[in-house]
Short mmCIF file of C-alpha atoms in Angstrom, two decimals:
data_model
loop_
_atom_site.label_atom_id
_atom_site.label_comp_id
_atom_site.label_asym_id
_atom_site.label_seq_id
_atom_site.Cartn_x
_atom_site.Cartn_y
_atom_site.Cartn_z
CA UNK A 252 -25.59 -123.35 -94.90
CA UNK A 253 -22.79 -122.00 -92.77
CA UNK A 254 -23.59 -121.83 -89.06
CA UNK A 255 -21.22 -118.92 -88.51
CA UNK A 256 -18.11 -118.85 -86.41
CA UNK A 257 -17.86 -121.95 -84.25
CA UNK A 258 -18.22 -121.19 -80.55
CA UNK A 259 -15.10 -120.86 -78.44
CA UNK A 260 -15.53 -123.56 -75.79
CA UNK A 261 -14.64 -123.08 -72.15
CA UNK A 262 -12.00 -125.70 -71.29
CA UNK A 263 -13.22 -128.49 -69.05
CA UNK A 264 -10.58 -129.48 -66.49
CA UNK A 265 -9.80 -133.20 -66.31
CA UNK A 266 -11.17 -135.20 -63.46
CA UNK A 267 -8.67 -136.37 -60.82
CA UNK A 268 -8.88 -139.95 -62.09
CA UNK A 269 -8.71 -138.92 -65.75
CA UNK A 270 -5.19 -137.50 -66.19
CA UNK A 271 -5.48 -137.30 -69.96
CA UNK A 272 -8.39 -134.89 -69.67
CA UNK A 273 -10.17 -136.83 -72.38
CA UNK A 274 -13.25 -138.94 -72.13
CA UNK A 275 -12.93 -142.63 -71.49
CA UNK A 276 -16.67 -143.08 -71.98
CA UNK A 277 -18.04 -142.85 -75.49
CA UNK A 278 -21.67 -142.37 -76.45
CA UNK A 279 -21.94 -146.16 -76.53
CA UNK A 280 -20.06 -146.49 -73.24
CA UNK A 281 -17.93 -149.33 -74.48
CA UNK A 282 -16.78 -151.61 -71.72
CA UNK A 283 -19.40 -150.33 -69.27
CA UNK A 284 -21.78 -152.96 -67.96
CA UNK A 285 -25.30 -151.84 -67.09
CA UNK A 286 -27.65 -154.14 -65.25
CA UNK A 287 -30.57 -151.71 -65.36
CA UNK A 288 -31.70 -148.54 -67.12
CA UNK A 289 -29.06 -146.09 -68.27
CA UNK A 290 -30.24 -143.35 -65.91
CA UNK A 291 -31.46 -143.88 -62.36
CA UNK A 292 -31.46 -142.35 -58.90
CA UNK A 293 -30.67 -144.64 -55.98
CA UNK A 294 -31.97 -143.56 -52.55
CA UNK A 295 -31.04 -139.91 -53.07
CA UNK A 296 -31.64 -137.14 -50.55
CA UNK A 297 -31.92 -133.78 -52.30
CA UNK A 298 -32.18 -130.23 -51.05
CA UNK A 299 -30.79 -126.72 -50.99
CA UNK A 300 -28.74 -125.37 -48.08
CA UNK A 301 -30.32 -126.96 -45.01
CA UNK A 302 -33.73 -127.57 -46.57
CA UNK A 303 -34.48 -131.15 -47.62
CA UNK A 304 -36.74 -131.43 -50.68
CA UNK A 305 -36.69 -135.20 -51.16
CA UNK A 306 -35.33 -137.98 -48.96
CA UNK A 307 -34.50 -141.56 -49.91
CA UNK A 308 -35.86 -141.08 -53.43
CA UNK A 309 -35.27 -143.87 -55.95
CA UNK A 310 -36.36 -143.76 -59.57
CA UNK A 311 -35.52 -145.64 -62.76
CA UNK A 312 -35.89 -143.92 -66.13
CA UNK A 313 -36.90 -146.62 -68.64
CA UNK A 314 -34.63 -146.71 -71.66
CA UNK A 315 -36.13 -145.32 -74.90
CA UNK A 316 -39.11 -143.89 -72.99
CA UNK A 317 -40.71 -140.46 -73.03
CA UNK A 318 -40.89 -140.09 -69.26
CA UNK A 319 -42.87 -137.16 -67.85
CA UNK A 320 -42.71 -136.04 -64.21
CA UNK A 321 -45.82 -134.31 -62.84
CA UNK A 322 -46.88 -132.94 -59.49
CA UNK A 323 -47.90 -129.72 -57.73
CA UNK A 324 -45.55 -126.79 -57.28
CA UNK A 325 -42.60 -127.33 -54.93
CA UNK A 326 -43.02 -131.11 -54.87
CA UNK A 327 -39.46 -131.76 -56.08
CA UNK A 328 -39.94 -132.30 -59.83
CA UNK A 329 -37.29 -129.87 -61.04
CA UNK A 330 -35.03 -130.76 -58.11
CA UNK A 331 -35.08 -134.41 -59.22
CA UNK A 332 -34.34 -133.39 -62.81
CA UNK A 333 -31.40 -131.25 -61.69
CA UNK A 334 -29.98 -134.20 -59.78
CA UNK A 335 -30.37 -136.50 -62.78
CA UNK A 336 -28.52 -133.91 -64.87
CA UNK A 337 -25.65 -133.65 -62.36
CA UNK A 338 -26.48 -130.04 -61.56
CA UNK A 339 -27.37 -130.89 -57.96
CA UNK A 340 -25.26 -133.23 -55.87
CA UNK A 341 -27.31 -135.53 -53.62
CA UNK A 342 -26.65 -135.19 -49.90
CA UNK A 343 -27.05 -138.97 -49.75
CA UNK A 344 -27.43 -141.69 -52.35
CA UNK A 345 -26.26 -141.70 -55.96
CA UNK A 346 -27.41 -140.86 -59.45
CA UNK A 347 -26.16 -143.55 -61.83
CA UNK A 348 -25.46 -143.13 -65.53
CA UNK A 349 -24.73 -146.41 -67.28
CA UNK A 350 -24.11 -148.03 -63.92
CA UNK A 351 -21.55 -145.47 -62.74
CA UNK A 352 -21.98 -142.61 -60.27
CA UNK A 353 -22.60 -139.57 -62.45
CA UNK A 354 -20.74 -137.27 -60.07
CA UNK A 355 -17.48 -139.10 -60.72
CA UNK A 356 -17.65 -138.97 -64.52
CA UNK A 357 -15.78 -136.39 -66.61
CA UNK A 358 -18.00 -133.46 -67.58
CA UNK A 359 -17.51 -133.94 -71.31
CA UNK A 360 -18.34 -137.62 -71.03
CA UNK A 361 -21.65 -136.77 -69.40
CA UNK A 362 -22.32 -134.03 -71.96
CA UNK A 363 -21.92 -136.53 -74.79
CA UNK A 364 -24.51 -138.80 -73.22
CA UNK A 365 -27.01 -136.54 -71.48
CA UNK A 366 -28.41 -133.21 -72.66
CA UNK A 367 -30.43 -130.73 -70.60
CA UNK A 368 -32.87 -128.00 -71.59
CA UNK A 369 -33.23 -125.96 -68.38
CA UNK A 370 -36.36 -124.14 -67.31
CA UNK A 371 -34.85 -120.75 -68.15
CA UNK A 372 -32.31 -120.42 -70.94
CA UNK A 373 -30.59 -117.12 -71.74
CA UNK A 374 -28.75 -116.69 -75.04
CA UNK A 375 -25.74 -114.37 -75.36
CA UNK A 376 -26.70 -110.93 -76.69
CA UNK A 377 -26.80 -110.74 -80.46
CA UNK A 378 -26.04 -114.41 -81.11
CA UNK A 379 -27.60 -115.91 -84.22
CA UNK A 380 -29.66 -119.07 -84.32
CA UNK A 381 -26.98 -121.02 -86.20
CA UNK A 382 -24.24 -119.96 -83.79
CA UNK A 383 -26.30 -120.94 -80.75
CA UNK A 384 -27.17 -124.34 -82.21
CA UNK A 385 -23.48 -124.84 -83.04
CA UNK A 386 -22.66 -124.60 -79.34
CA UNK A 387 -24.28 -127.99 -78.95
CA UNK A 388 -21.20 -129.44 -80.64
CA UNK A 389 -18.88 -128.27 -77.85
CA UNK A 390 -18.76 -131.66 -76.03
CA UNK A 391 -17.42 -133.19 -79.24
CA UNK A 392 -14.53 -130.71 -79.59
CA UNK A 393 -11.05 -131.23 -78.20
CA UNK A 394 -7.37 -130.64 -78.81
CA UNK A 395 -7.37 -133.21 -81.61
CA UNK A 396 -10.95 -132.68 -82.75
CA UNK A 397 -11.79 -129.20 -84.04
CA UNK A 398 -14.78 -127.92 -86.01
CA UNK A 399 -15.39 -130.17 -89.02
CA UNK A 400 -17.79 -130.77 -91.90
CA UNK A 401 -19.44 -133.37 -89.66
CA UNK A 402 -20.23 -130.66 -87.11
CA UNK A 403 -21.58 -128.49 -89.92
CA UNK A 404 -23.85 -131.31 -91.07
CA UNK A 405 -25.16 -132.06 -87.57
CA UNK A 406 -25.98 -128.40 -86.94
CA UNK A 407 -27.83 -128.13 -90.25
CA UNK A 408 -29.79 -131.33 -89.62
CA UNK A 409 -30.68 -130.25 -86.07
CA UNK A 410 -32.09 -126.94 -87.31
CA UNK A 411 -33.99 -128.70 -90.07
CA UNK A 412 -35.47 -131.25 -87.65
CA UNK A 413 -36.75 -128.52 -85.33
CA UNK A 414 -38.06 -126.26 -88.09
CA UNK A 415 -35.66 -123.37 -87.48
CA UNK A 416 -33.38 -123.72 -90.54
CA UNK A 417 -35.00 -120.67 -92.16
CA UNK A 418 -34.10 -118.66 -89.05
CA UNK A 419 -30.39 -119.57 -89.14
CA UNK A 420 -29.17 -116.00 -89.62
CA UNK A 421 -31.72 -114.37 -87.31
CA UNK A 422 -30.75 -113.15 -83.87
CA UNK A 423 -32.18 -115.33 -81.12
CA UNK A 424 -33.41 -112.32 -79.14
CA UNK A 425 -35.62 -111.32 -82.09
CA UNK A 426 -37.59 -114.57 -82.06
CA UNK A 427 -40.91 -115.46 -80.45
CA UNK A 428 -41.00 -117.63 -77.35
CA UNK A 429 -41.99 -120.71 -79.34
CA UNK A 430 -39.24 -120.15 -81.89
CA UNK A 431 -36.63 -119.66 -79.18
CA UNK A 432 -37.66 -122.87 -77.47
CA UNK A 433 -37.25 -124.79 -80.71
CA UNK A 434 -33.80 -123.23 -81.18
CA UNK A 435 -32.75 -124.44 -77.73
CA UNK A 436 -34.04 -127.91 -78.56
CA UNK A 437 -32.05 -127.77 -81.81
CA UNK A 438 -28.92 -127.01 -79.77
CA UNK A 439 -29.66 -130.00 -77.55
CA UNK A 440 -30.14 -132.14 -80.68
CA UNK A 441 -26.79 -130.99 -82.05
CA UNK A 442 -25.26 -132.36 -78.87
CA UNK A 443 -26.34 -135.80 -80.16
CA UNK A 444 -27.06 -137.32 -76.76
CA UNK A 445 -29.17 -140.47 -76.37
CA UNK A 446 -30.71 -138.96 -73.21
CA UNK A 447 -32.43 -135.56 -73.17
CA UNK A 448 -33.86 -133.86 -70.06
CA UNK A 449 -36.30 -130.95 -70.37
CA UNK A 450 -37.41 -128.83 -67.41
CA UNK A 451 -40.87 -127.39 -68.11
CA UNK A 452 -40.26 -126.89 -71.86
CA UNK A 453 -43.75 -125.44 -72.41
CA UNK A 454 -43.59 -122.74 -69.71
CA UNK A 455 -44.68 -119.27 -70.94
CA UNK A 456 -45.78 -120.64 -74.33
CA UNK A 457 -49.28 -120.29 -75.76
CA UNK A 458 -51.25 -123.45 -76.46
CA UNK A 459 -50.19 -123.76 -80.11
CA UNK A 460 -46.50 -123.43 -79.27
CA UNK A 461 -46.91 -125.88 -76.39
CA UNK A 462 -48.29 -128.44 -78.82
CA UNK A 463 -45.53 -127.71 -81.35
CA UNK A 464 -42.81 -128.30 -78.75
CA UNK A 465 -44.40 -131.48 -77.37
CA UNK A 466 -45.04 -132.85 -80.88
CA UNK A 467 -41.36 -132.27 -81.62
CA UNK A 468 -40.33 -134.07 -78.43
CA UNK A 469 -42.61 -136.99 -79.28
CA UNK A 470 -41.09 -137.22 -82.75
CA UNK A 471 -37.55 -137.20 -81.33
CA UNK A 472 -38.53 -140.06 -79.06
CA UNK A 473 -40.41 -142.09 -81.67
CA UNK A 474 -38.12 -141.59 -84.66
CA UNK A 475 -34.77 -141.05 -83.00
CA UNK A 476 -35.09 -143.61 -80.22
CA UNK A 477 -33.99 -141.07 -77.63
CA UNK A 478 -34.86 -141.34 -73.97
CA UNK A 479 -36.62 -138.12 -72.97
CA UNK A 480 -37.40 -136.96 -69.43
CA UNK A 481 -39.59 -133.86 -69.11
CA UNK A 482 -41.19 -131.97 -66.24
CA UNK A 483 -44.69 -130.80 -67.20
CA UNK A 484 -47.44 -129.00 -65.31
CA UNK A 485 -50.39 -130.02 -67.46
CA UNK A 486 -51.70 -133.48 -66.61
CA UNK A 487 -53.63 -133.91 -69.83
CA UNK A 488 -50.59 -133.09 -71.93
CA UNK A 489 -48.50 -135.45 -69.82
CA UNK A 490 -51.03 -138.24 -70.31
CA UNK A 491 -51.16 -137.67 -74.05
CA UNK A 492 -47.42 -137.59 -74.74
CA UNK A 493 -45.74 -139.70 -72.06
CA UNK A 494 -44.98 -143.39 -72.37
CA UNK A 495 -43.97 -143.46 -68.70
CA UNK A 496 -45.41 -141.15 -66.04
CA UNK A 497 -44.02 -140.28 -62.60
CA UNK A 498 -46.36 -138.50 -60.16
CA UNK A 499 -44.69 -136.71 -57.24
CA UNK A 500 -45.95 -135.06 -54.05
CA UNK A 501 -43.96 -133.63 -51.15
CA UNK A 502 -40.68 -135.06 -52.43
CA UNK A 503 -42.08 -138.58 -52.80
CA UNK A 504 -43.12 -140.65 -55.79
CA UNK A 505 -46.81 -141.41 -55.43
CA UNK A 506 -47.11 -143.53 -58.57
CA UNK A 507 -45.26 -144.36 -61.77
CA UNK A 508 -45.94 -146.38 -64.88
CA UNK A 509 -47.98 -146.08 -68.08
CA UNK A 510 -50.30 -143.02 -67.99
CA UNK A 511 -53.40 -145.20 -68.34
CA UNK A 512 -52.47 -146.95 -65.10
CA UNK A 513 -51.19 -143.95 -63.16
CA UNK A 514 -53.85 -141.33 -63.83
CA UNK A 515 -56.88 -142.17 -61.74
CA UNK A 516 -59.41 -139.92 -60.02
CA UNK A 517 -58.08 -141.06 -56.65
CA UNK A 518 -54.48 -140.18 -57.55
CA UNK A 519 -55.40 -136.76 -58.95
CA UNK A 520 -57.27 -135.88 -55.76
CA UNK A 521 -54.47 -137.21 -53.54
CA UNK A 522 -51.65 -135.47 -55.41
CA UNK A 523 -53.29 -132.27 -56.65
CA UNK A 524 -56.29 -131.88 -54.33
CA UNK A 525 -58.66 -131.88 -57.30
CA UNK A 526 -61.82 -133.94 -57.53
CA UNK A 527 -62.37 -135.07 -61.07
CA UNK A 528 -63.55 -137.65 -63.54
CA UNK A 529 -61.20 -139.53 -65.86
CA UNK A 530 -62.49 -140.11 -69.37
CA UNK A 531 -60.89 -141.19 -72.63
CA UNK A 532 -59.45 -138.38 -74.72
CA UNK A 533 -61.64 -138.44 -77.87
CA UNK A 534 -58.60 -137.71 -80.07
CA UNK A 535 -55.83 -139.86 -78.59
CA UNK A 536 -57.62 -142.36 -76.34
CA UNK A 537 -55.33 -141.39 -73.46
CA UNK A 538 -56.68 -140.45 -70.01
CA UNK A 539 -58.35 -137.03 -69.88
CA UNK A 540 -58.81 -135.31 -66.52
CA UNK A 541 -62.10 -133.42 -66.20
CA UNK A 542 -62.22 -131.41 -62.95
CA UNK A 543 -65.53 -131.51 -61.06
CA UNK A 544 -67.73 -128.52 -61.76
CA UNK A 545 -67.88 -125.63 -59.33
CA UNK A 546 -71.30 -125.20 -57.73
CA UNK A 547 -72.61 -121.60 -57.75
CA UNK A 548 -72.97 -120.02 -54.32
CA UNK A 549 -76.40 -120.02 -52.71
CA UNK A 550 -78.06 -122.34 -55.17
CA UNK A 551 -78.17 -125.73 -56.75
CA UNK A 552 -75.93 -126.50 -59.65
CA UNK A 553 -77.12 -125.95 -63.18
CA UNK A 554 -78.99 -128.73 -64.89
CA UNK A 555 -76.56 -131.27 -66.22
CA UNK A 556 -74.03 -130.66 -63.45
CA UNK A 557 -75.59 -133.14 -61.05
CA UNK A 558 -73.83 -136.15 -62.50
CA UNK A 559 -70.66 -135.73 -60.47
CA UNK A 560 -71.96 -137.55 -57.41
CA UNK A 561 -72.24 -134.32 -55.44
CA UNK A 562 -68.51 -133.62 -55.58
CA UNK A 563 -67.46 -129.99 -55.40
CA UNK A 564 -64.52 -129.27 -57.67
CA UNK A 565 -61.79 -126.71 -57.33
CA UNK A 566 -58.61 -125.83 -59.16
CA UNK A 567 -55.33 -127.52 -58.35
CA UNK A 568 -52.62 -125.76 -56.41
CA UNK A 569 -50.93 -124.58 -59.60
CA UNK A 570 -53.59 -125.09 -62.28
CA UNK A 571 -51.81 -128.27 -63.32
CA UNK A 572 -54.93 -130.13 -64.37
CA UNK A 573 -56.62 -127.50 -66.48
CA UNK A 574 -53.95 -125.06 -67.66
CA UNK A 575 -53.82 -126.46 -71.20
CA UNK A 576 -56.68 -128.89 -71.38
CA UNK A 577 -57.59 -127.30 -74.69
CA UNK A 578 -54.86 -129.50 -76.13
CA UNK A 579 -57.46 -132.24 -76.27
CA UNK A 580 -58.90 -130.51 -79.32
CA UNK A 581 -55.67 -131.03 -81.25
CA UNK A 582 -56.01 -133.47 -84.15
CA UNK A 583 -54.15 -136.67 -83.33
CA UNK A 584 -52.00 -136.44 -86.45
CA UNK A 585 -50.80 -132.84 -86.24
CA UNK A 586 -47.60 -132.58 -88.31
CA UNK A 587 -44.44 -132.03 -86.32
CA UNK A 588 -43.00 -128.52 -86.59
#
């Protein structure tokens, strides 16, 4: 399989302290000592223009975890992810990658270690799947390192792993939303980074494509040993797939840890304003959020709805709890796409 003409990379200027213009930090970061997790934020203040979104925020991303960040709209989830990806410079504090301030590292060095799938990705008009995936190899190109059979192999394997190899010659703009999302993930895979950040990867996808994408992410984490960080809106999906959960509200971290410890009825009501019960997911055994039933106006609730201790339920601010709760019906061993 030939992925088409290799992309023409935009030159990355050398950092002031890197006169050679080449990376001094490999994917293994030889010679770099790390006392904690590879990726962390240390007392960062984040915002846009004069508006502060989060202040004094500290978070550690456990190595080899599938970390999911949840919270209502405008709580700072995507802002935190942008800071971790070096797209947003903290007004105060630091984001550390392998113990070094990420803002001071050469761009290509970061790109060989950390990949990002943004919330909205736009492909160049008319580009084929293979050519777009091949762009993931850009961080590995240089004056002395041009397109090679190794790049060809990585692109082919990335498309195979994400189930888009049969679409290699198709134009990206002809694909469905679910197919396009898998193509973007294939490009991130071709980048071969040990850390992968995904900002709402299931947005605008139907339930089947949401499951396909999250199954793929879980497989990348489990089989490839990658550290994944994703922002998700659906609590039940987050509980099912995450190994580490971070719950945010108003720019603060309300709780973090294993989903079974983080997701409680009290936390869901405090963070999302939703009264609920937490039960075991019958398929996965993970926490399942069941919002309290709405009582009809002007009358008592229907028989069988009295077991919620008189609590009146309502939807969350952004539908986060119930938007894709149908995922609970998914068989636990659904094959990866």
